[in-house]
Amino acid sequence: MKNMETKNQVRKKCRLLRNDISFLYRQYASYQICKKLLESDWYAECDRILLYMATQNEVDLSAFMERAWADKKKLYFPKVIGEEMDFYLAESMCDFKTGSYGILEPDTMEPISLMLIDKTPMLVPGVAFSNDGYRIGYGKGYYDRYLITNQKNKRLIPIGIAYSFQVVDAFETDPHDYPMRTVITDVIQPNRLDTN
């Protein structure tokens, strides 16, 4: 029986693949993913969304963000302070400045944790995802800690965002890993989320 790959093995492989994609593929795949997100049942129903600013060739959600702002959704983005991460409101691209790890972060002071409501969609980037929804990030654990802290009352709907080649059969997981409800890619059709 073949041994399951470790997180580090999958992380290295998928980062190499992602770093090698063309600008045109990134544009096309990002467009397809944004389109699926906007057509999802949960999008029409929610008034606030947690998402991310793309870095290192991640899926670019700019088109989704612009439409969501136009639709008067409240959008919250991660900000890292020390070893912790929280999400802060941004109402346009003017609300960002370069923060931790060279990533754009909201230049605001009120975190969503003070007003997080039930069933808030959270769009989560990753280096790789397994078919059963587990995620590999960059190894710092910010998203895992945030999800574990804020999922006591199932307040978040974590949705993985990835290119199709970032979804693999399986890899070794740790007890603190938190699975996504679903993973949206440029190929796989999004699952209908049960938000009841």
Coordinates of N, CA, C and O in Angstrom, one line a residue:
M1 N 0.9 -1.2 0.0 CA 0.0 0.0 0.0 C 0.9 1.2 0.0 O 1.8 1.4 0.8
K2 N 0.6 2.2 -0.9 CA 1.3 3.4 -1.0 C 1.2 4.3 0.2 O 0.0 4.5 0.7
N3 N 2.3 4.8 0.8 CA 2.2 5.7 1.9 C 1.6 7.1 1.5 O 1.8 7.6 0.4
M4 N 0.7 7.6 2.4 CA 0.1 8.9 2.1 C 1.2 10.0 2.1 O 2.1 10.0 3.0
E5 N 1.1 11.0 1.2 CA 2.0 12.1 1.2 C 1.9 13.0 2.4 O 0.8 13.2 3.0
T6 N 3.0 13.5 2.9 CA 3.0 14.5 4.0 C 2.5 15.9 3.5 O 2.5 16.1 2.3
K7 N 2.2 16.7 4.4 CA 1.8 18.1 4.0 C 2.9 18.8 3.3 O 2.7 19.5 2.3
N8 N 4.2 18.6 3.8 CA 5.3 19.3 3.2 C 5.5 18.8 1.8 O 5.9 19.6 0.9
Q9 N 5.3 17.6 1.5 CA 5.5 17.1 0.1 C 4.4 17.7 -0.8 O 4.8 18.1 -1.9
V10 N 3.2 17.7 -0.3 CA 2.1 18.2 -1.2 C 2.3 19.7 -1.3 O 2.1 20.3 -2.4
R11 N 2.7 20.4 -0.2 CA 2.9 21.9 -0.3 C 3.9 22.2 -1.3 O 3.7 23.1 -2.1
K12 N 5.0 21.5 -1.3 CA 6.1 21.8 -2.2 C 5.7 21.6 -3.7 O 5.9 22.4 -4.5
K13 N 5.0 20.5 -3.9 CA 4.6 20.1 -5.3 C 3.6 21.2 -5.8 O 3.7 21.7 -6.9
C14 N 2.6 21.5 -5.0 CA 1.5 22.4 -5.4 C 2.0 23.9 -5.6 O 1.6 24.6 -6.4
R15 N 3.0 24.3 -4.7 CA 3.5 25.6 -4.9 C 4.3 25.7 -6.2 O 4.2 26.8 -6.8
L16 N 5.0 24.7 -6.5 CA 5.8 24.7 -7.8 C 4.8 24.8 -8.9 O 5.1 25.6 -9.9
L17 N 3.8 24.0 -8.9 CA 2.8 24.1 -10.0 C 2.1 25.5 -10.1 O 1.9 26.0 -11.2
R18 N 1.8 26.0 -8.9 CA 1.1 27.3 -8.9 C 2.0 28.4 -9.4 O 1.6 29.3 -10.1
N19 N 3.3 28.4 -9.0 CA 4.2 29.4 -9.4 C 4.5 29.4 -10.9 O 4.9 30.4 -11.5
D20 N 4.1 28.2 -11.6 CA 4.5 28.1 -13.0 C 3.3 28.4 -13.9 O 3.4 28.2 -15.1
I21 N 2.1 28.7 -13.3 CA 1.0 29.0 -14.2 C 1.2 30.3 -15.0 O 1.8 31.2 -14.5
S22 N 0.5 30.4 -16.1 CA 0.6 31.6 -17.0 C -0.3 32.7 -16.5 O -1.3 32.4 -15.8
F23 N -0.1 33.9 -16.9 CA -0.9 35.0 -16.5 C -2.3 34.8 -17.1 O -3.3 35.0 -16.4
L24 N -2.4 34.2 -18.3 CA -3.7 34.0 -19.0 C -4.5 32.9 -18.2 O -5.7 33.1 -18.1
Y25 N -3.8 31.9 -17.8 CA -4.6 30.8 -17.1 C -5.1 31.4 -15.7 O -6.2 31.1 -15.3
R26 N -4.2 32.1 -15.0 CA -4.7 32.7 -13.8 C -5.9 33.6 -14.0 O -6.9 33.6 -13.2
Q27 N -5.9 34.4 -15.0 CA -7.0 35.3 -15.3 C -8.3 34.5 -15.6 O -9.3 34.8 -15.1
Y28 N -8.1 33.5 -16.5 CA -9.3 32.7 -16.8 C -9.9 31.9 -15.6 O -11.1 31.9 -15.4
A29 N -9.0 31.2 -14.9 CA -9.4 30.4 -13.7 C -10.0 31.3 -12.7 O -11.1 30.9 -12.1
S30 N -9.4 32.5 -12.4 CA -10.0 33.4 -11.4 C -11.4 33.9 -11.8 O -12.3 34.0 -11.0
Y31 N -11.5 34.2 -13.1 CA -12.9 34.6 -13.6 C -13.9 33.5 -13.4 O -15.0 33.8 -12.9
Q32 N -13.6 32.2 -13.7 CA -14.5 31.1 -13.6 C -14.9 31.0 -12.1 O -16.1 30.7 -11.8
I33 N -13.9 31.1 -11.2 CA -14.2 30.9 -9.8 C -15.1 32.0 -9.3 O -16.0 31.8 -8.5
C34 N -14.8 33.3 -9.6 CA -15.6 34.4 -9.2 C -17.0 34.3 -9.7 O -18.0 34.6 -9.0
K35 N -17.2 33.8 -10.9 CA -18.5 33.6 -11.5 C -19.3 32.6 -10.7 O -20.5 32.8 -10.4
K36 N -18.7 31.5 -10.3 CA -19.3 30.4 -9.5 C -19.7 31.0 -8.2 O -20.8 30.7 -7.6
L37 N -18.8 31.8 -7.6 CA -19.1 32.3 -6.2 C -20.3 33.3 -6.3 O -21.2 33.2 -5.5
L38 N -20.4 34.1 -7.3 CA -21.5 35.1 -7.5 C -22.8 34.4 -7.8 O -23.9 34.9 -7.4
E39 N -22.7 33.2 -8.4 CA -24.0 32.4 -8.7 C -24.4 31.5 -7.6 O -25.4 30.8 -7.7
S40 N -23.6 31.4 -6.5 CA -23.9 30.5 -5.4 C -25.1 31.0 -4.7 O -25.4 32.2 -4.5
D41 N -25.9 30.0 -4.1 CA -27.1 30.3 -3.4 C -26.8 31.2 -2.2 O -27.5 32.2 -1.9
W42 N -25.7 30.9 -1.5 CA -25.4 31.7 -0.3 C -25.1 33.2 -0.6 O -25.3 34.0 0.3
Y43 N -24.6 33.5 -1.8 CA -24.2 34.8 -2.1 C -25.4 35.8 -2.0 O -25.3 36.9 -1.4
A44 N -26.5 35.4 -2.5 CA -27.7 36.3 -2.5 C -28.2 36.5 -1.1 O -28.8 37.5 -0.8
E45 N -28.0 35.5 -0.3 CA -28.6 35.5 1.1 C -27.7 36.2 2.1 O -28.3 36.7 3.1
C46 N -26.4 36.3 1.9 CA -25.6 36.8 3.0 C -25.4 38.4 2.8 O -25.6 38.9 1.7
D47 N -25.1 39.0 3.9 CA -24.8 40.4 3.9 C -23.3 40.7 4.2 O -22.9 41.9 4.1
R48 N -22.6 39.7 4.7 CA -21.2 39.9 5.0 C -20.4 38.7 4.6 O -20.9 37.6 4.7
I49 N -19.1 38.9 4.2 CA -18.3 37.8 3.7 C -16.9 38.0 4.1 O -16.4 39.2 4.1
L50 N -16.2 37.0 4.6 CA -14.8 37.0 4.9 C -14.0 36.5 3.7 O -14.4 35.5 3.1
L51 N -13.0 37.2 3.2 CA -12.2 36.8 2.1 C -10.8 37.2 2.2 O -10.4 37.5 3.3
Y52 N -10.0 37.2 1.2 CA -8.6 37.4 1.3 C -8.1 38.2 0.1 O -8.8 38.3 -1.0
M53 N -6.9 38.8 0.2 CA -6.2 39.5 -0.9 C -5.2 38.5 -1.4 O -4.4 38.0 -0.7
A54 N -5.2 38.3 -2.7 CA -4.4 37.2 -3.3 C -2.9 37.6 -3.3 O -2.5 38.8 -3.4
T55 N -2.1 36.6 -3.1 CA -0.6 36.8 -3.1 C 0.0 35.5 -3.7 O -0.6 34.5 -3.7
Q56 N 1.2 35.6 -4.2 CA 1.9 34.5 -4.7 C 1.1 33.6 -5.7 O 1.1 32.4 -5.6
N57 N 0.5 34.3 -6.7 CA -0.2 33.6 -7.7 C -1.5 32.8 -7.2 O -2.0 31.9 -7.9
E58 N -2.0 33.2 -6.1 CA -3.3 32.7 -5.6 C -4.4 33.1 -6.5 O -4.3 34.0 -7.3
V59 N -5.5 32.4 -6.4 CA -6.7 32.8 -7.2 C -7.1 34.3 -6.9 O -7.2 34.6 -5.7
D60 N -7.3 35.1 -7.9 CA -7.5 36.5 -7.7 C -9.1 36.7 -7.6 O -9.8 36.4 -8.6
L61 N -9.5 37.2 -6.5 CA -11.0 37.4 -6.3 C -11.4 38.9 -6.5 O -12.5 39.3 -6.1
S62 N -10.6 39.7 -7.3 CA -10.9 41.1 -7.5 C -12.3 41.3 -8.1 O -13.0 42.2 -7.7
A63 N -12.6 40.5 -9.1 CA -13.9 40.7 -9.8 C -15.0 40.4 -8.8 O -16.1 41.1 -8.8
F64 N -14.9 39.4 -8.0 CA -15.9 39.1 -7.0 C -16.0 40.2 -6.0 O -17.1 40.6 -5.6
M65 N -14.9 40.7 -5.5 CA -14.9 41.8 -4.6 C -15.6 43.1 -5.1 O -16.5 43.6 -4.4
E66 N -15.3 43.4 -6.4 CA -15.9 44.6 -6.9 C -17.5 44.5 -7.1 O -18.2 45.4 -6.8
R67 N -17.9 43.3 -7.5 CA -19.3 43.1 -7.6 C -20.0 43.0 -6.2 O -21.1 43.6 -6.0
A68 N -19.3 42.4 -5.2 CA -19.9 42.4 -3.9 C -20.0 43.8 -3.3 O -21.0 44.1 -2.6
W69 N -19.0 44.6 -3.5 CA -19.1 46.0 -3.0 C -20.2 46.7 -3.7 O -21.0 47.4 -3.0
A70 N -20.4 46.5 -5.0 CA -21.5 47.1 -5.7 C -22.8 46.7 -5.2 O -23.8 47.4 -5.2
D71 N -22.9 45.4 -4.7 CA -24.1 44.8 -4.2 C -24.3 45.2 -2.7 O -25.2 44.6 -2.0
K72 N -23.5 46.0 -2.2 CA -23.6 46.5 -0.8 C -23.3 45.4 0.3 O -23.8 45.5 1.4
K73 N -22.5 44.4 -0.1 CA -22.1 43.4 0.9 C -20.9 44.0 1.7 O -20.2 44.9 1.2
K74 N -20.9 43.6 3.0 CA -19.8 44.0 3.8 C -18.7 43.0 3.7 O -18.9 41.8 4.0
L75 N -17.5 43.4 3.3 CA -16.4 42.5 3.1 C -15.3 42.7 4.1 O -14.9 43.9 4.4
Y76 N -14.8 41.6 4.7 CA -13.8 41.6 5.7 C -12.6 40.8 5.3 O -12.7 39.7 4.7
F77 N -11.4 41.4 5.5 CA -10.1 40.8 5.1 C -9.2 40.6 6.2 O -9.3 41.3 7.2
P78 N -8.3 39.6 6.1 CA -7.4 39.2 7.2 C -6.3 40.3 7.5 O -5.8 40.9 6.6
K79 N -6.1 40.5 8.8 CA -4.9 41.3 9.2 C -4.2 40.5 10.3 O -4.8 39.9 11.2
V80 N -2.9 40.3 10.2 CA -2.1 39.6 11.1 C -1.5 40.5 12.1 O -0.8 41.5 11.7
I81 N -1.6 40.2 13.4 CA -1.0 41.0 14.4 C -0.3 40.0 15.4 O -1.0 39.3 16.1
G82 N 1.0 40.0 15.3 CA 1.7 39.0 16.1 C 1.5 37.6 15.6 O 1.7 37.3 14.4
E83 N 1.0 36.7 16.5 CA 0.7 35.3 16.1 C -0.8 35.1 15.8 O -1.2 34.0 15.5
E84 N -1.6 36.2 15.8 CA -3.0 36.0 15.6 C -3.5 36.8 14.3 O -2.8 37.7 13.9
M85 N -4.6 36.3 13.8 CA -5.2 36.9 12.6 C -6.7 37.2 13.0 O -7.3 36.4 13.6
D86 N -7.2 38.3 12.5 CA -8.6 38.6 12.6 C -9.0 39.3 11.3 O -8.1 39.6 10.5
F87 N -10.3 39.5 11.1 CA -10.8 40.0 9.8 C -11.4 41.4 10.1 O -12.1 41.6 11.0
Y88 N -11.0 42.4 9.2 CA -11.4 43.8 9.3 C -12.1 44.3 8.1 O -11.8 43.9 7.0
L89 N -13.1 45.2 8.3 CA -13.9 45.7 7.2 C -13.1 46.5 6.3 O -12.2 47.3 6.7
A90 N -13.3 46.4 5.0 CA -12.8 47.2 3.9 C -13.9 47.6 3.0 O -14.6 46.6 2.5
E91 N -14.1 48.8 2.7 CA -15.3 49.2 1.8 C -14.9 49.6 0.4 O -15.7 49.8 -0.4
S92 N -13.5 49.6 0.1 CA -13.0 49.8 -1.2 C -11.5 49.5 -1.2 O -10.9 49.3 -0.1
M93 N -10.9 49.5 -2.4 CA -9.5 49.3 -2.4 C -8.7 50.4 -1.8 O -7.5 50.2 -1.5
C94 N -9.3 51.5 -1.5 CA -8.6 52.6 -0.8 C -8.4 52.3 0.7 O -7.6 53.0 1.3
D95 N -9.0 51.3 1.2 CA -8.9 51.0 2.6 C -7.8 50.0 3.0 O -7.7 49.5 4.1
F96 N -6.9 49.8 2.0 CA -5.8 48.8 2.3 C -4.4 49.5 2.4 O -4.2 50.5 1.8
K97 N -3.5 48.8 3.1 CA -2.1 49.2 3.1 C -1.3 47.8 3.2 O -1.8 46.8 3.6
T98 N -0.1 47.9 2.8 CA 0.8 46.7 2.8 C 1.1 46.3 4.3 O 1.5 47.2 5.1
G99 N 0.8 45.1 4.6 CA 1.0 44.6 6.0 C 1.9 43.4 6.1 O 2.9 43.4 5.4
S100 N 1.5 42.5 7.0 CA 2.4 41.4 7.2 C 2.6 40.6 6.0 O 1.7 40.4 5.2
Y101 N 3.9 40.1 5.8 CA 4.3 39.3 4.7 C 4.1 40.0 3.3 O 4.0 39.3 2.3
G102 N 4.0 41.3 3.3 CA 3.9 42.0 2.1 C 2.5 41.9 1.5 O 2.3 42.3 0.3
I103 N 1.5 41.5 2.2 CA 0.1 41.3 1.7 C -0.7 42.5 2.1 O -0.6 43.1 3.2
L104 N -1.6 43.0 1.2 CA -2.5 44.1 1.5 C -3.4 43.7 2.6 O -4.0 42.6 2.6
E105 N -3.5 44.6 3.6 CA -4.4 44.4 4.8 C -5.3 45.6 5.0 O -4.8 46.8 4.6
P106 N -6.5 45.5 5.5 CA -7.3 46.6 5.8 C -6.7 47.6 6.8 O -6.1 47.1 7.8
D107 N -6.8 48.9 6.5 CA -6.2 49.9 7.4 C -7.3 50.4 8.3 O -7.6 51.6 8.5
T108 N -8.0 49.4 9.0 CA -9.1 49.8 9.9 C -8.9 49.0 11.2 O -8.1 48.1 11.3
M109 N -9.6 49.4 12.2 CA -9.3 48.9 13.6 C -10.3 48.1 14.2 O -10.1 47.5 15.3
E110 N -11.5 47.9 13.6 CA -12.6 47.1 14.2 C -12.7 45.7 13.6 O -13.1 45.6 12.5
P111 N -12.3 44.7 14.4 CA -12.3 43.3 13.8 C -13.8 42.8 13.8 O -14.6 43.1 14.6
I112 N -14.0 41.8 12.8 CA -15.3 41.3 12.7 C -15.7 40.4 13.9 O -16.8 40.1 14.2
S113 N -14.7 39.9 14.6 CA -15.0 39.0 15.7 C -15.9 39.6 16.8 O -16.6 39.0 17.5
L114 N -15.9 41.0 16.7 CA -16.8 41.7 17.7 C -18.3 41.6 17.2 O -19.2 41.9 18.0
M115 N -18.5 41.3 16.0 CA -19.9 41.3 15.4 C -20.1 40.1 14.5 O -21.0 40.2 13.6
L116 N -19.4 39.0 14.7 CA -19.6 37.9 13.8 C -20.9 37.2 14.1 O -21.3 36.9 15.2
I117 N -21.7 37.0 13.0 CA -23.0 36.4 13.1 C -23.0 35.0 12.6 O -22.0 34.6 11.9
D118 N -24.0 34.2 12.8 CA -24.1 32.9 12.3 C -24.0 32.8 10.8 O -24.5 33.6 10.1
K119 N -23.4 31.7 10.4 CA -23.4 31.3 9.0 C -22.8 32.4 8.1 O -23.4 32.7 7.0
T120 N -21.7 32.9 8.4 CA -21.0 33.9 7.6 C -20.0 33.1 6.7 O -19.2 32.4 7.1
P121 N -20.2 33.3 5.4 CA -19.3 32.7 4.4 C -17.8 33.2 4.6 O -17.6 34.4 4.7
M122 N -16.9 32.3 4.5 CA -15.5 32.6 4.6 C -14.7 32.0 3.5 O -14.6 30.7 3.4
L123 N -14.2 32.8 2.6 CA -13.4 32.3 1.4 C -12.0 32.1 1.8 O -11.3 33.1 2.2
V124 N -11.5 30.9 1.7 CA -10.2 30.6 2.3 C -9.2 30.1 1.2 O -9.5 29.2 0.5
P125 N -8.1 30.8 1.1 CA -7.0 30.4 0.2 C -6.2 29.2 0.7 O -6.3 28.9 1.9
G126 N -5.5 28.6 -0.1 CA -4.6 27.5 0.4 C -3.6 27.1 -0.7 O -3.8 27.5 -1.9
V127 N -2.6 26.4 -0.3 CA -1.7 25.8 -1.3 C -2.2 24.6 -1.9 O -2.0 24.3 -3.0
A128 N -3.0 23.8 -1.1 CA -3.6 22.6 -1.6 C -4.8 22.2 -0.7 O -4.9 22.6 0.5
F129 N -5.7 21.4 -1.3 CA -6.8 20.9 -0.5 C -7.0 19.4 -0.9 O -6.7 19.0 -2.0
S130 N -7.5 18.7 0.1 CA -7.8 17.3 -0.2 C -9.3 17.2 -0.7 O -10.1 18.1 -0.5
N131 N -9.6 16.0 -1.3 CA -11.0 15.8 -1.8 C -12.0 15.9 -0.6 O -13.2 16.1 -0.9
D132 N -11.6 15.6 0.6 CA -12.5 15.7 1.7 C -12.4 17.0 2.4 O -12.9 17.2 3.6
G133 N -11.8 18.0 1.8 CA -11.9 19.4 2.3 C -10.8 19.9 3.2 O -10.8 21.1 3.6
Y134 N -9.8 19.1 3.5 CA -8.7 19.5 4.4 C -7.8 20.4 3.6 O -7.6 20.2 2.4
R135 N -7.1 21.3 4.3 CA -6.4 22.4 3.6 C -4.9 22.4 4.1 O -4.6 22.1 5.2
I136 N -4.0 22.7 3.1 CA -2.6 23.0 3.4 C -2.4 24.4 3.1 O -2.6 24.9 2.0
G137 N -1.9 25.2 4.1 CA -1.5 26.6 3.9 C 0.0 26.7 3.8 O 0.7 25.8 3.3
Y138 N 0.5 27.8 4.3 CA 1.9 28.1 4.2 C 2.7 27.6 5.5 O 3.9 27.8 5.6
G139 N 1.9 27.0 6.4 CA 2.6 26.4 7.6 C 2.6 27.2 8.8 O 3.1 26.8 9.9
K140 N 2.0 28.4 8.8 CA 2.0 29.3 10.0 C 0.7 29.0 10.9 O 0.7 29.4 12.0
G141 N -0.3 28.4 10.4 CA -1.4 28.0 11.2 C -2.5 29.1 11.5 O -3.3 28.9 12.3
Y142 N -2.4 30.3 10.8 CA -3.3 31.4 11.1 C -4.7 31.0 10.9 O -5.6 31.2 11.7
Y143 N -5.0 30.4 9.7 CA -6.4 30.1 9.4 C -6.9 29.0 10.3 O -8.1 29.0 10.7
D144 N -6.1 27.9 10.5 CA -6.6 26.9 11.4 C -7.0 27.4 12.8 O -8.0 27.0 13.3
R145 N -6.1 28.2 13.3 CA -6.4 28.8 14.7 C -7.7 29.6 14.7 O -8.5 29.6 15.6
Y146 N -7.8 30.4 13.6 CA -9.0 31.3 13.5 C -10.3 30.5 13.4 O -11.3 30.8 14.1
L147 N -10.3 29.4 12.6 CA -11.4 28.6 12.4 C -11.8 27.9 13.7 O -13.0 27.8 14.1
I148 N -10.8 27.3 14.3 CA -11.1 26.6 15.6 C -11.7 27.5 16.6 O -12.6 27.2 17.3
T149 N -11.1 28.7 16.7 CA -11.6 29.7 17.7 C -13.0 30.1 17.4 O -13.8 30.3 18.4
N150 N -13.4 30.3 16.2 CA -14.7 30.9 15.8 C -15.7 29.9 15.4 O -16.8 30.3 15.0
Q151 N -15.4 28.6 15.4 CA -16.4 27.6 15.0 C -17.1 26.9 16.2 O -17.8 26.0 16.0
K152 N -16.9 27.4 17.4 CA -17.6 26.8 18.5 C -19.1 26.8 18.3 O -19.8 25.8 18.7
N153 N -19.7 27.8 17.7 CA -21.1 27.8 17.5 C -21.4 27.7 16.0 O -22.5 28.1 15.5
K154 N -20.5 27.2 15.2 CA -20.7 27.0 13.8 C -21.0 28.3 13.1 O -21.9 28.4 12.2
R155 N -20.3 29.4 13.4 CA -20.7 30.7 12.9 C -20.2 30.9 11.5 O -20.6 31.8 10.8
L156 N -19.2 30.1 11.1 CA -18.6 30.3 9.7 C -18.9 29.2 8.8 O -19.1 28.1 9.2
I157 N -19.0 29.5 7.5 CA -19.1 28.5 6.4 C -17.8 28.6 5.7 O -17.6 29.5 4.8
P158 N -16.7 27.8 6.0 CA -15.4 27.9 5.3 C -15.5 27.3 3.9 O -15.9 26.1 3.8
I159 N -15.1 28.1 2.9 CA -15.2 27.6 1.5 C -13.8 27.8 0.9 O -13.2 28.9 0.8
G160 N -13.1 26.7 0.6 CA -11.8 26.7 0.0 C -11.8 27.2 -1.4 O -12.8 26.9 -2.2
I161 N -10.8 28.0 -1.8 CA -10.7 28.6 -3.1 C -9.4 28.1 -3.7 O -8.3 28.3 -3.1
A162 N -9.4 27.5 -4.9 CA -8.2 26.9 -5.4 C -8.3 26.6 -6.9 O -9.4 26.5 -7.5
Y163 N -7.2 26.6 -7.6 CA -7.2 26.1 -9.0 C -7.4 24.6 -8.9 O -7.1 23.9 -7.9
S164 N -7.9 24.0 -10.0 CA -8.3 22.6 -10.0 C -7.1 21.7 -9.7 O -7.2 20.6 -9.0
F165 N -5.8 22.0 -10.1 CA -4.7 21.2 -9.8 C -4.3 21.2 -8.3 O -3.4 20.4 -7.9
Q166 N -4.8 22.1 -7.6 CA -4.5 22.2 -6.1 C -5.3 21.2 -5.3 O -5.1 21.1 -4.1
V167 N -6.3 20.5 -5.9 CA -7.1 19.6 -5.2 C -6.5 18.2 -5.4 O -6.4 17.7 -6.5
V168 N -6.1 17.5 -4.3 CA -5.5 16.2 -4.4 C -6.3 15.2 -3.6 O -7.2 15.5 -2.9
D169 N -6.0 13.9 -3.9 CA -6.8 12.8 -3.2 C -6.8 12.9 -1.7 O -7.8 13.0 -1.1
A170 N -5.6 13.0 -1.1 CA -5.5 13.0 0.3 C -4.1 13.3 0.7 O -3.1 13.2 -0.1
F171 N -3.9 13.7 2.0 CA -2.6 13.9 2.6 C -2.7 13.7 4.1 O -3.8 13.7 4.6
E172 N -1.6 13.6 4.8 CA -1.6 13.4 6.2 C -2.2 14.7 6.9 O -1.8 15.8 6.5
T173 N -3.1 14.5 7.8 CA -3.6 15.7 8.5 C -3.3 15.6 10.0 O -2.8 14.6 10.5
D174 N -3.4 16.8 10.7 CA -3.2 16.9 12.1 C -4.5 17.1 12.8 O -5.5 17.5 12.2
P175 N -4.5 16.8 14.1 CA -5.8 17.0 14.9 C -6.4 18.4 14.8 O -7.6 18.5 14.9
H176 N -5.5 19.4 14.7 CA -6.1 20.8 14.7 C -6.5 21.3 13.3 O -7.1 22.3 13.2
D177 N -6.4 20.5 12.3 CA -6.8 20.9 10.9 C -8.3 20.9 10.9 O -9.0 20.1 11.4
Y178 N -8.8 22.0 10.2 CA -10.2 22.2 10.1 C -10.7 22.1 8.7 O -10.2 22.8 7.8
P179 N -11.6 21.2 8.3 CA -12.0 21.0 6.9 C -12.9 22.1 6.4 O -13.7 22.7 7.2
M180 N -12.8 22.3 5.1 CA -13.7 23.3 4.5 C -15.1 22.6 4.3 O -15.2 21.4 4.2
R181 N -16.1 23.5 4.1 CA -17.4 22.9 3.8 C -17.5 22.4 2.4 O -18.1 21.4 2.0
T182 N -16.8 23.1 1.5 CA -16.6 22.8 0.1 C -15.4 23.5 -0.5 O -14.9 24.4 0.2
V183 N -15.0 23.1 -1.6 CA -13.8 23.7 -2.3 C -14.3 24.1 -3.7 O -14.8 23.3 -4.4
I184 N -14.1 25.4 -4.1 CA -14.5 25.9 -5.4 C -13.3 26.0 -6.2 O -12.3 26.7 -5.8
T185 N -13.3 25.4 -7.4 CA -12.2 25.6 -8.4 C -12.7 26.0 -9.7 O -13.9 26.2 -9.9
D186 N -11.8 26.2 -10.7 CA -12.2 26.6 -12.0 C -12.8 25.4 -12.8 O -13.4 25.6 -13.9
V187 N -12.8 24.2 -12.3 CA -13.4 23.0 -13.0 C -14.5 22.4 -12.2 O -15.6 22.2 -12.8
I188 N -14.3 22.1 -10.9 CA -15.3 21.4 -10.1 C -16.5 22.3 -9.9 O -16.3 23.4 -9.4
Q189 N -17.7 21.8 -10.1 CA -18.9 22.6 -9.8 C -19.0 22.8 -8.3 O -18.8 21.9 -7.6
P190 N -19.4 24.0 -7.9 CA -19.6 24.2 -6.4 C -20.8 23.4 -5.9 O -21.8 23.2 -6.5
N191 N -20.6 22.8 -4.7 CA -21.6 22.1 -4.0 C -22.6 23.1 -3.5 O -22.3 24.2 -3.1
R192 N -23.9 22.7 -3.4 CA -24.9 23.6 -2.7 C -24.6 23.5 -1.2 O -24.6 22.4 -0.7
L193 N -24.4 24.6 -0.6 CA -24.1 24.6 0.8 C -25.4 24.5 1.6 O -26.4 25.3 1.4
D194 N -25.4 23.7 2.6 CA -26.5 23.6 3.5 C -26.3 24.6 4.7 O -25.5 24.4 5.5
T195 N -27.0 25.7 4.6 CA -26.8 26.8 5.6 C -27.8 26.7 6.7 O -28.0 27.7 7.4
N196 N -28.6 25.7 6.7 CA -29.6 25.5 7.8 C -29.0 25.0 9.0 O -28.1 24.3 9.0

